[in-house]
PDB file of C-alpha atoms in Angstrom:
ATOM      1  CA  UNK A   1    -175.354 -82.057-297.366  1.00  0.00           C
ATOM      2  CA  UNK A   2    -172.283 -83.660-298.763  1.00  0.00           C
ATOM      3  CA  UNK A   3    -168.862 -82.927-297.239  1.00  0.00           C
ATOM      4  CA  UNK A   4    -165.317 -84.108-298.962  1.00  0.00           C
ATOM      5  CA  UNK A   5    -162.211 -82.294-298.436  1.00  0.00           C
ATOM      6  CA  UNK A   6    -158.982 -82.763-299.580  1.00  0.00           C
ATOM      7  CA  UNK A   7    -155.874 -80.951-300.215  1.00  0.00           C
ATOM      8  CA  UNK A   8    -155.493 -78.456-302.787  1.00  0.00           C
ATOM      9  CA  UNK A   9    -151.988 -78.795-304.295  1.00  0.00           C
ATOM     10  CA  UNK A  10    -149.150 -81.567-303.314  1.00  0.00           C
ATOM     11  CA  UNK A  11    -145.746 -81.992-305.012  1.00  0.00           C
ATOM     12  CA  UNK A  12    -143.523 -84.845-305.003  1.00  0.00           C
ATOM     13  CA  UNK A  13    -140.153 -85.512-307.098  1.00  0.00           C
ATOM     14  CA  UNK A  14    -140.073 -88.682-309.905  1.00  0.00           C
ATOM     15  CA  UNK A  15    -139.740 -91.849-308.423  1.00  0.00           C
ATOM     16  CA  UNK A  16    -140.971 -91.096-305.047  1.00  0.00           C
ATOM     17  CA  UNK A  17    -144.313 -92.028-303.689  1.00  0.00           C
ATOM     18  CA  UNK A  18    -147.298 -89.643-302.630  1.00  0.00           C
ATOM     19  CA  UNK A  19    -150.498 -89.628-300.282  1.00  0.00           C
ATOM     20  CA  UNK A  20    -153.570 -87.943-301.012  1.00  0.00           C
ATOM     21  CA  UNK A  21    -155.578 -87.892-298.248  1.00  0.00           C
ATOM     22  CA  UNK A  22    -159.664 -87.481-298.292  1.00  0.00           C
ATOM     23  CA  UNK A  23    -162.284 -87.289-295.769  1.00  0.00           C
ATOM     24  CA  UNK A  24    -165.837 -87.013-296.286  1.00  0.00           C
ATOM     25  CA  UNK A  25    -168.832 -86.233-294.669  1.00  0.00           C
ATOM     26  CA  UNK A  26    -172.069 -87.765-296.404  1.00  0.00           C
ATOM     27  CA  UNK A  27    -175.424 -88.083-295.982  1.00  0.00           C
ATOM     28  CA  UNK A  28    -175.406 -91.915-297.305  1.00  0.00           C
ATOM     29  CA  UNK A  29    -172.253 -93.979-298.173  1.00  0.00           C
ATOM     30  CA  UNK A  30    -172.374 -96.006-301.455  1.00  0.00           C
ATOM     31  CA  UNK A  31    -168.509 -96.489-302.264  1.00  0.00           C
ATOM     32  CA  UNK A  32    -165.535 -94.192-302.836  1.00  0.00           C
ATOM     33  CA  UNK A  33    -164.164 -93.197-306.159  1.00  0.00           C
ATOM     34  CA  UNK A  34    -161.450 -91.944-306.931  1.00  0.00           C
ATOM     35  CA  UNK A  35    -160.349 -90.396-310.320  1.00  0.00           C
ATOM     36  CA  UNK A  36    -157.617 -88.667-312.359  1.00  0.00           C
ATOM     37  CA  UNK A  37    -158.449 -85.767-314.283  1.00  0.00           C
ATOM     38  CA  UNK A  38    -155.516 -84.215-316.493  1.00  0.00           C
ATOM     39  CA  UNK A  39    -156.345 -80.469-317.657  1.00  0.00           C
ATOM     40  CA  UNK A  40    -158.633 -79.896-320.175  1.00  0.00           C
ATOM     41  CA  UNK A  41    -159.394 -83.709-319.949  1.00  0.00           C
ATOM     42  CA  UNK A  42    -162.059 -86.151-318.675  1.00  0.00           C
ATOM     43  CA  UNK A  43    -162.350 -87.489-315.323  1.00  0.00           C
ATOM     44  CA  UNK A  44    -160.793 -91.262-315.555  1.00  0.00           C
ATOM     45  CA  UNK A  45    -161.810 -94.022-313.094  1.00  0.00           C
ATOM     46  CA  UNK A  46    -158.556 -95.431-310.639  1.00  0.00           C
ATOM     47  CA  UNK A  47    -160.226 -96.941-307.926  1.00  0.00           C
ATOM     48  CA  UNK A  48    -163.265 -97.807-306.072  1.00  0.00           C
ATOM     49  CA  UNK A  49    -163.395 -98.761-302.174  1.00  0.00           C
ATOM     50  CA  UNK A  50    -166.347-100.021-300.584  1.00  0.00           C
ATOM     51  CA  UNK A  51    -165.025-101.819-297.230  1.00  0.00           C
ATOM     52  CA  UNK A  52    -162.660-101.088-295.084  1.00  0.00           C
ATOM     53  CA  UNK A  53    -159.323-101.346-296.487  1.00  0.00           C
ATOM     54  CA  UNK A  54    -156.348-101.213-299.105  1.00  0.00           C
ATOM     55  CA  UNK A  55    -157.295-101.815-302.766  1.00  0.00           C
ATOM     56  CA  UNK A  56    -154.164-102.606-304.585  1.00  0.00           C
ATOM     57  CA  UNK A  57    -153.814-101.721-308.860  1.00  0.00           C
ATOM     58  CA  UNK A  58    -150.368-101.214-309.813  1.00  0.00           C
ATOM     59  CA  UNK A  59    -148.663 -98.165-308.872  1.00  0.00           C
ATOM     60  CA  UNK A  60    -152.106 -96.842-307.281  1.00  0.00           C
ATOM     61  CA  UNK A  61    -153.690 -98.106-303.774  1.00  0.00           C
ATOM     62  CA  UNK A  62    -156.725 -96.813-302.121  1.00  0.00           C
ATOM     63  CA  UNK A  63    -157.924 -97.348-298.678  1.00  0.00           C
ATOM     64  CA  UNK A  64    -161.252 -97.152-296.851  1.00  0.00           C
ATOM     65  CA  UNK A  65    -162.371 -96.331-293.393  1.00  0.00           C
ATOM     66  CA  UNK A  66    -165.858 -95.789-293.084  1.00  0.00           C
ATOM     67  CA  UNK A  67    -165.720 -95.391-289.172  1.00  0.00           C
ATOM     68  CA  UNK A  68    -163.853 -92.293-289.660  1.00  0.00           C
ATOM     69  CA  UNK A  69    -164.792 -91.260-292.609  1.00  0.00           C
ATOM     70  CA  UNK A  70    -161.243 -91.410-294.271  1.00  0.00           C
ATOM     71  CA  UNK A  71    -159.758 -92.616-297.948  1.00  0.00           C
ATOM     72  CA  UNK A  72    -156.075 -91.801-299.083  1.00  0.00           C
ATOM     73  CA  UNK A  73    -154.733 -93.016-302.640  1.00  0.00           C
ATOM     74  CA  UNK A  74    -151.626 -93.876-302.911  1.00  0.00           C
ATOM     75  CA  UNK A  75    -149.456 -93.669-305.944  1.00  0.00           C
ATOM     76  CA  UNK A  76    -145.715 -95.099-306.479  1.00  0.00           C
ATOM     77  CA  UNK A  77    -143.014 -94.799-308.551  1.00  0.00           C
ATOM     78  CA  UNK A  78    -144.433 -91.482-309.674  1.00  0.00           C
ATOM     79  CA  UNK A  79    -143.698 -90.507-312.870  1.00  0.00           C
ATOM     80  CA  UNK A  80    -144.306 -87.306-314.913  1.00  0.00           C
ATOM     81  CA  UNK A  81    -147.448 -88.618-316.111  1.00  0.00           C
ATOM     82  CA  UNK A  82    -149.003 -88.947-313.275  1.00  0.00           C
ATOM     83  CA  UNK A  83    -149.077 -84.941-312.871  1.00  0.00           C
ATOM     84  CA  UNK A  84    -152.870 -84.289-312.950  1.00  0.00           C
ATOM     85  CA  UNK A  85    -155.452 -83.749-310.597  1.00  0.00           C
ATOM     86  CA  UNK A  86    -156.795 -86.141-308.582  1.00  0.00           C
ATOM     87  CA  UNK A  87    -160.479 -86.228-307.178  1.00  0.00           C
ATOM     88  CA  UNK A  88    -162.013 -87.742-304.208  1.00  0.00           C
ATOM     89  CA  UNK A  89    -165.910 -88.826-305.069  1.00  0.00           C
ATOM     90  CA  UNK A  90    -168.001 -90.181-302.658  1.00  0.00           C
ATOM     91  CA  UNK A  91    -171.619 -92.326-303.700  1.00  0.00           C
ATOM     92  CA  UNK A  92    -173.822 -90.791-301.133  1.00  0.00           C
ATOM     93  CA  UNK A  93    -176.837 -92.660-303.000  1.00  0.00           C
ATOM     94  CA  UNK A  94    -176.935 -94.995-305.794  1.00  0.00           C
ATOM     95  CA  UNK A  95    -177.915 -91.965-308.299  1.00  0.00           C
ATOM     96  CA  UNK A  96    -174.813 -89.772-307.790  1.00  0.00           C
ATOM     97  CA  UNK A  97    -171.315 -88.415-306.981  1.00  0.00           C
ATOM     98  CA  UNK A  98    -170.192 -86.368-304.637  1.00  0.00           C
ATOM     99  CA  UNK A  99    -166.405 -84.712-305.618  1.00  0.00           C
ATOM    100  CA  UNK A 100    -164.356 -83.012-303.597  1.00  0.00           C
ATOM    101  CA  UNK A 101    -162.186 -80.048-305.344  1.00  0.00           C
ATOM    102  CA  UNK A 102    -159.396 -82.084-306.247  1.00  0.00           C
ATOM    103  CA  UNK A 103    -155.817 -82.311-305.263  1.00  0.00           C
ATOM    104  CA  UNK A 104    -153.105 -81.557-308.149  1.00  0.00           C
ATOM    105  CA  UNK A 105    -150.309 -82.862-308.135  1.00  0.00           C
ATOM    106  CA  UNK A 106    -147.231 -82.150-309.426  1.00  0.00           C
ATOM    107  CA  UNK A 107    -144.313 -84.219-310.281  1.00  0.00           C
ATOM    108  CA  UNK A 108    -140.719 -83.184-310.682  1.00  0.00           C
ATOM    109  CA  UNK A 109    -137.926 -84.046-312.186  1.00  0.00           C
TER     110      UNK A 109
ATOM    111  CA  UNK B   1    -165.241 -99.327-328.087  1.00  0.00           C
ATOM    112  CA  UNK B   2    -166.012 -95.918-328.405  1.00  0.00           C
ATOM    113  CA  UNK B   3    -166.543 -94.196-324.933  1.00  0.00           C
ATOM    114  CA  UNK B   4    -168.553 -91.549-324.102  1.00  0.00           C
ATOM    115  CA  UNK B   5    -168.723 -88.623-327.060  1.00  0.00           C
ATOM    116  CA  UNK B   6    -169.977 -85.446-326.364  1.00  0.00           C
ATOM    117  CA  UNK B   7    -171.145 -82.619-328.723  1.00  0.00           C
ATOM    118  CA  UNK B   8    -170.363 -79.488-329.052  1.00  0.00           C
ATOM    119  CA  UNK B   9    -166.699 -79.722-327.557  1.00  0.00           C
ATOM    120  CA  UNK B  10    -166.526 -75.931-327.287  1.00  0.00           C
ATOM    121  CA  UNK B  11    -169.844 -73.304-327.146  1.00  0.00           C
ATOM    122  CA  UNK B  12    -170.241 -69.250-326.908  1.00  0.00           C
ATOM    123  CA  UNK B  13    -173.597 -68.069-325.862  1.00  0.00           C
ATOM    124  CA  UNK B  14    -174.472 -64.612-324.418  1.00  0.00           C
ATOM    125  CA  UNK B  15    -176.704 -64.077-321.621  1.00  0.00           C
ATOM    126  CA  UNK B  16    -180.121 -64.862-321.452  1.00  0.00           C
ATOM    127  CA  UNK B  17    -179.864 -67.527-324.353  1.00  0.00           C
ATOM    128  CA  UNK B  18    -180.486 -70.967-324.557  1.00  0.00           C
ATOM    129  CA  UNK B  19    -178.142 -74.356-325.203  1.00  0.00           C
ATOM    130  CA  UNK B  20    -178.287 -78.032-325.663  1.00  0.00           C
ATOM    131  CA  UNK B  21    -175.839 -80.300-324.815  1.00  0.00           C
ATOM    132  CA  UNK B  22    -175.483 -83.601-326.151  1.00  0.00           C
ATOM    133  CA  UNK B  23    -174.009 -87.320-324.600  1.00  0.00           C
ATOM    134  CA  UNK B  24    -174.099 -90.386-325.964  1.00  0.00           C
ATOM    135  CA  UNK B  25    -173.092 -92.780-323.197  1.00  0.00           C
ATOM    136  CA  UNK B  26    -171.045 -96.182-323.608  1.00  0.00           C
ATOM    137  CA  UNK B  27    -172.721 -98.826-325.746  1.00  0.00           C
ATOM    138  CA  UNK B  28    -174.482-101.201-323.438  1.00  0.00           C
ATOM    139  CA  UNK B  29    -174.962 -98.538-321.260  1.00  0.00           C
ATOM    140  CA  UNK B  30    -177.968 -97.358-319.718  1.00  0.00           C
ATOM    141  CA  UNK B  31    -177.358 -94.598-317.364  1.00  0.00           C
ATOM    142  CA  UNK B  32    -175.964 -91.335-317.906  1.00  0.00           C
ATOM    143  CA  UNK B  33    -175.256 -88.599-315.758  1.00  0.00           C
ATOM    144  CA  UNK B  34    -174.407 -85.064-316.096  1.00  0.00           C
ATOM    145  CA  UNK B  35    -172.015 -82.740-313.832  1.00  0.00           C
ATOM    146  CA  UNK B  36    -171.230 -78.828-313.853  1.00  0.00           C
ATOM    147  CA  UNK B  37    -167.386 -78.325-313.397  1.00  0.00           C
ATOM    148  CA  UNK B  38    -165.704 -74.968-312.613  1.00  0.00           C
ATOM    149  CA  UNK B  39    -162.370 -74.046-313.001  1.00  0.00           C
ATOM    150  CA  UNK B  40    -160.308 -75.215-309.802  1.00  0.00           C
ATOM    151  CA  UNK B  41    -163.474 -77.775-308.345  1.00  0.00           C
ATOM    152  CA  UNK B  42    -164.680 -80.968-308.637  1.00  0.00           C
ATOM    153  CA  UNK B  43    -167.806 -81.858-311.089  1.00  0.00           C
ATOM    154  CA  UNK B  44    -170.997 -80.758-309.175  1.00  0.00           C
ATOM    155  CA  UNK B  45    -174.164 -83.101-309.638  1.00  0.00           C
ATOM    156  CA  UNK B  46    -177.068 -82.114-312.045  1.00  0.00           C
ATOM    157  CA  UNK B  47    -178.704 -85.068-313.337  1.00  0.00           C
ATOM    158  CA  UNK B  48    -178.977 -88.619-313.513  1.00  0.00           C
ATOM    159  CA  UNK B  49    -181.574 -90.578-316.173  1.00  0.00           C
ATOM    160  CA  UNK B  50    -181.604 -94.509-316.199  1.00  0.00           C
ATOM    161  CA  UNK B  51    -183.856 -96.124-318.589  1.00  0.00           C
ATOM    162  CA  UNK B  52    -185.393 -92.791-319.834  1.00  0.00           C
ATOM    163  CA  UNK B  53    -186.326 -92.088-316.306  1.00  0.00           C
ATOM    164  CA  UNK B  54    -184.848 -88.998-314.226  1.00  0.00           C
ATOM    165  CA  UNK B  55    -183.865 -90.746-311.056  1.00  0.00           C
ATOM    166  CA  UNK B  56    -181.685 -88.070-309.045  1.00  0.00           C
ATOM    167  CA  UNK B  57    -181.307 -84.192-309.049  1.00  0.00           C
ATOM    168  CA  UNK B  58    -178.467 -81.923-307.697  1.00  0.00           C
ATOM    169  CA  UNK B  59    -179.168 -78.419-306.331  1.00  0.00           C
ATOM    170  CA  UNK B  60    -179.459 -76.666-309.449  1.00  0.00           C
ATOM    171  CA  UNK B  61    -182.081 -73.947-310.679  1.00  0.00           C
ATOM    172  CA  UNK B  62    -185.229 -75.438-312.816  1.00  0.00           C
ATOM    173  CA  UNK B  63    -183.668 -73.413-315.447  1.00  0.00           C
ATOM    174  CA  UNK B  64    -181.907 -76.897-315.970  1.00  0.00           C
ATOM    175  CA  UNK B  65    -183.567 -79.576-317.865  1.00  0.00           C
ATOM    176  CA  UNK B  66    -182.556 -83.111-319.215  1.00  0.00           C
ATOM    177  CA  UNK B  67    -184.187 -85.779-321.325  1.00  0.00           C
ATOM    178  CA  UNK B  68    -182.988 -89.431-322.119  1.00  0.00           C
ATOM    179  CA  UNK B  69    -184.122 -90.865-325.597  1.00  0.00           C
ATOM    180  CA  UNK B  70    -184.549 -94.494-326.179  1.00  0.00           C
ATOM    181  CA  UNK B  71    -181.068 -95.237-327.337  1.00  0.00           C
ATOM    182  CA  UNK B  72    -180.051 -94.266-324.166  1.00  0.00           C
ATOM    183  CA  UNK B  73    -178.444 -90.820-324.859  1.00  0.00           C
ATOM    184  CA  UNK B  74    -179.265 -87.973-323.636  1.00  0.00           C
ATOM    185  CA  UNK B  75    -179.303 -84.190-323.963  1.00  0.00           C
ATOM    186  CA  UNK B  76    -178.816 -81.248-321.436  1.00  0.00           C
ATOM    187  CA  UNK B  77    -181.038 -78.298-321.603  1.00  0.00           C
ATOM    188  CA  UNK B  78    -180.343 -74.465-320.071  1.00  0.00           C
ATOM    189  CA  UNK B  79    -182.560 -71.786-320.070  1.00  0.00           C
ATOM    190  CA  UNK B  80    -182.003 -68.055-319.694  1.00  0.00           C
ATOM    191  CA  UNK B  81    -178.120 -68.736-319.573  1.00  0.00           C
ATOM    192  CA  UNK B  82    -176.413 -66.702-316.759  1.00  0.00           C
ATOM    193  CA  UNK B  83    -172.480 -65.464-316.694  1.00  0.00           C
ATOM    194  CA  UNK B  84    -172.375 -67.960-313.970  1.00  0.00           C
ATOM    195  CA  UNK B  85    -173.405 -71.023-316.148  1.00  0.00           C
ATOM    196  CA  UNK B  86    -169.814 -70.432-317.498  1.00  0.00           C
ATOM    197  CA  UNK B  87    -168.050 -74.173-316.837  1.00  0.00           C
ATOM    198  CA  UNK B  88    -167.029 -77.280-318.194  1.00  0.00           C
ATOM    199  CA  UNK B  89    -170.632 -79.906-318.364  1.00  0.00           C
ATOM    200  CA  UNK B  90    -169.821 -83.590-318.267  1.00  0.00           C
ATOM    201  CA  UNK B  91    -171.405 -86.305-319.227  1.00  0.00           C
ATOM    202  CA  UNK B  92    -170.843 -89.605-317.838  1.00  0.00           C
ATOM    203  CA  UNK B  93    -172.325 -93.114-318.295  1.00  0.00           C
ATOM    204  CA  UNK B  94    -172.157 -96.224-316.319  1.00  0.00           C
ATOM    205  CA  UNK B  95    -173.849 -99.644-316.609  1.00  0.00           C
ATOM    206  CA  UNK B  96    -176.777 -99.567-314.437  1.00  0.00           C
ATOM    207  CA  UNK B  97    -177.438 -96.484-311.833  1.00  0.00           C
ATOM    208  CA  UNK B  98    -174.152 -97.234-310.375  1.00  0.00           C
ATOM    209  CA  UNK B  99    -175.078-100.013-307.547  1.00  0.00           C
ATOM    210  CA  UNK B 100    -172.123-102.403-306.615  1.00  0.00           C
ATOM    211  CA  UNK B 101    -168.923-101.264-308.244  1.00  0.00           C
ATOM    212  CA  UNK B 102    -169.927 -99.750-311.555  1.00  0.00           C
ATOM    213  CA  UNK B 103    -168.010 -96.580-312.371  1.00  0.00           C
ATOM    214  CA  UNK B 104    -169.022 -94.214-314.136  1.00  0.00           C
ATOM    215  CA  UNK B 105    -167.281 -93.227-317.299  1.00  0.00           C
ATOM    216  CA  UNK B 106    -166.737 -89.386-318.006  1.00  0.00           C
ATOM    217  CA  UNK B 107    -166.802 -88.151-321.795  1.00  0.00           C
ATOM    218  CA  UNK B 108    -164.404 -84.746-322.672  1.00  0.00           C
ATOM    219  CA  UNK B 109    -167.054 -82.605-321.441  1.00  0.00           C
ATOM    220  CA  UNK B 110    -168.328 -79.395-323.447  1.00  0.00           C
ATOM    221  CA  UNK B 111    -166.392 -76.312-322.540  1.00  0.00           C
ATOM    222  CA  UNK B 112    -169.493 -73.321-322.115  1.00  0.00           C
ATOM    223  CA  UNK B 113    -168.737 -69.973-322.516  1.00  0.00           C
ATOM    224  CA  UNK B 114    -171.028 -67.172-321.466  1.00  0.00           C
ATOM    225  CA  UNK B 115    -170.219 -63.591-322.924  1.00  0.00           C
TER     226      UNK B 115
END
């Protein structure tokens, strides 16, 4: 079976910078996704690690351990936008994704 | 480009009826995969079709079915719908079966309610 867990709710004030953490349990690894999903709204794509570690896009990072089965995105500067929910998706096999429950986050003023 | 469109947005079925769900994935694209989402978790796995093909399967009853037509969309079948089935179904397409890097790209899902 597939295992991902992550935090249910985090919240962080404008400007400053938050961690998600992730860690996943998996009977294959494929890549790490990671998405943003705003309520009542698709799933959209932020990052994808593969190796071992940081990915860099902007105000979003995303790292990689595969020996301990760990990820953590990292988003700066937040801004009020970026309140939405954020989910952890490892490939376990090239024909699927594996999400965790999501972490949403909530920015304030 | 137009992304991935899904139809209906929003659907009311009783129990023990039957729906369709339709997805047409990302031009150029050829895979397309569909996930069951309930309130407060992540998308769960139901299907994946890549060139018309069914070539993965999450842990969900046989009373879900899929089909991929020839210009690469696809439509979601369930039978016998259950209060249960109640949840948002995504559709998502990527380039291939999503070796390497390939994303895959979600459409606005079809909210499915069961009364």
């Amino acid at each position: 079976g597939q295992n991902i867990d992550q935090p249910t709710e985090m919240t962080a004030t404008e400007g400053a910078i938050v961690q998600i953490n992730c860690t996943y349990q998996t009977s294959g690894f494929n890549g790490l996704f990671w998405y943003q999903q705003h309520a009542g709204e698709a799933p959209t794509f932020l990052s994808y690690n593969v190796l071992d570690g940081l990915e860099e896009k902007g105000r979003f990072s995303s790292f990689l351990s595969r020996s301990k089965g760990y990820s953590y995105l990292l988003l700066k500067e937040l801004q009020m936008k970026d309140s939405a929910s954020y989910l952890c998706a490892v490939r376990p096999f090239d024909y699927k994704l594996s999400f965790g429950a999501g972490t949403t986050v909530t920015v304030r003023a | 480009d137009a992304g991935v469109t899904q139809s209906p947005t929003h659907l009311i079925k009783t129990r023990g009826q039957h729906v369709t769900l339709r997805c047409s994935p990302i031009s150029g694209h050829k895979s397309v995969s569909w996930y069951q989402q309930v309130l407060g978790q992540g998308p769960q796995f139901i299907f994946q079709y890549y060139e018309k093909e069914e070539r993965g399967r999450g842990n969900f009853p046989d009373r879900f079915s899929a089909r991929q037509f020839p210009n690469y969309s696809s439509e979601l079948n369930v039978n016998a719908l259950l209060l249960g089935d109640s949840a948002l179904y995504l559709c998502a397409s990527s380039a291939n079966t999503g070796g390497s890097n390939q994303p895959q790209h979600f459409g606005d899902g079809t909210r499915l309610s069961i009364l």
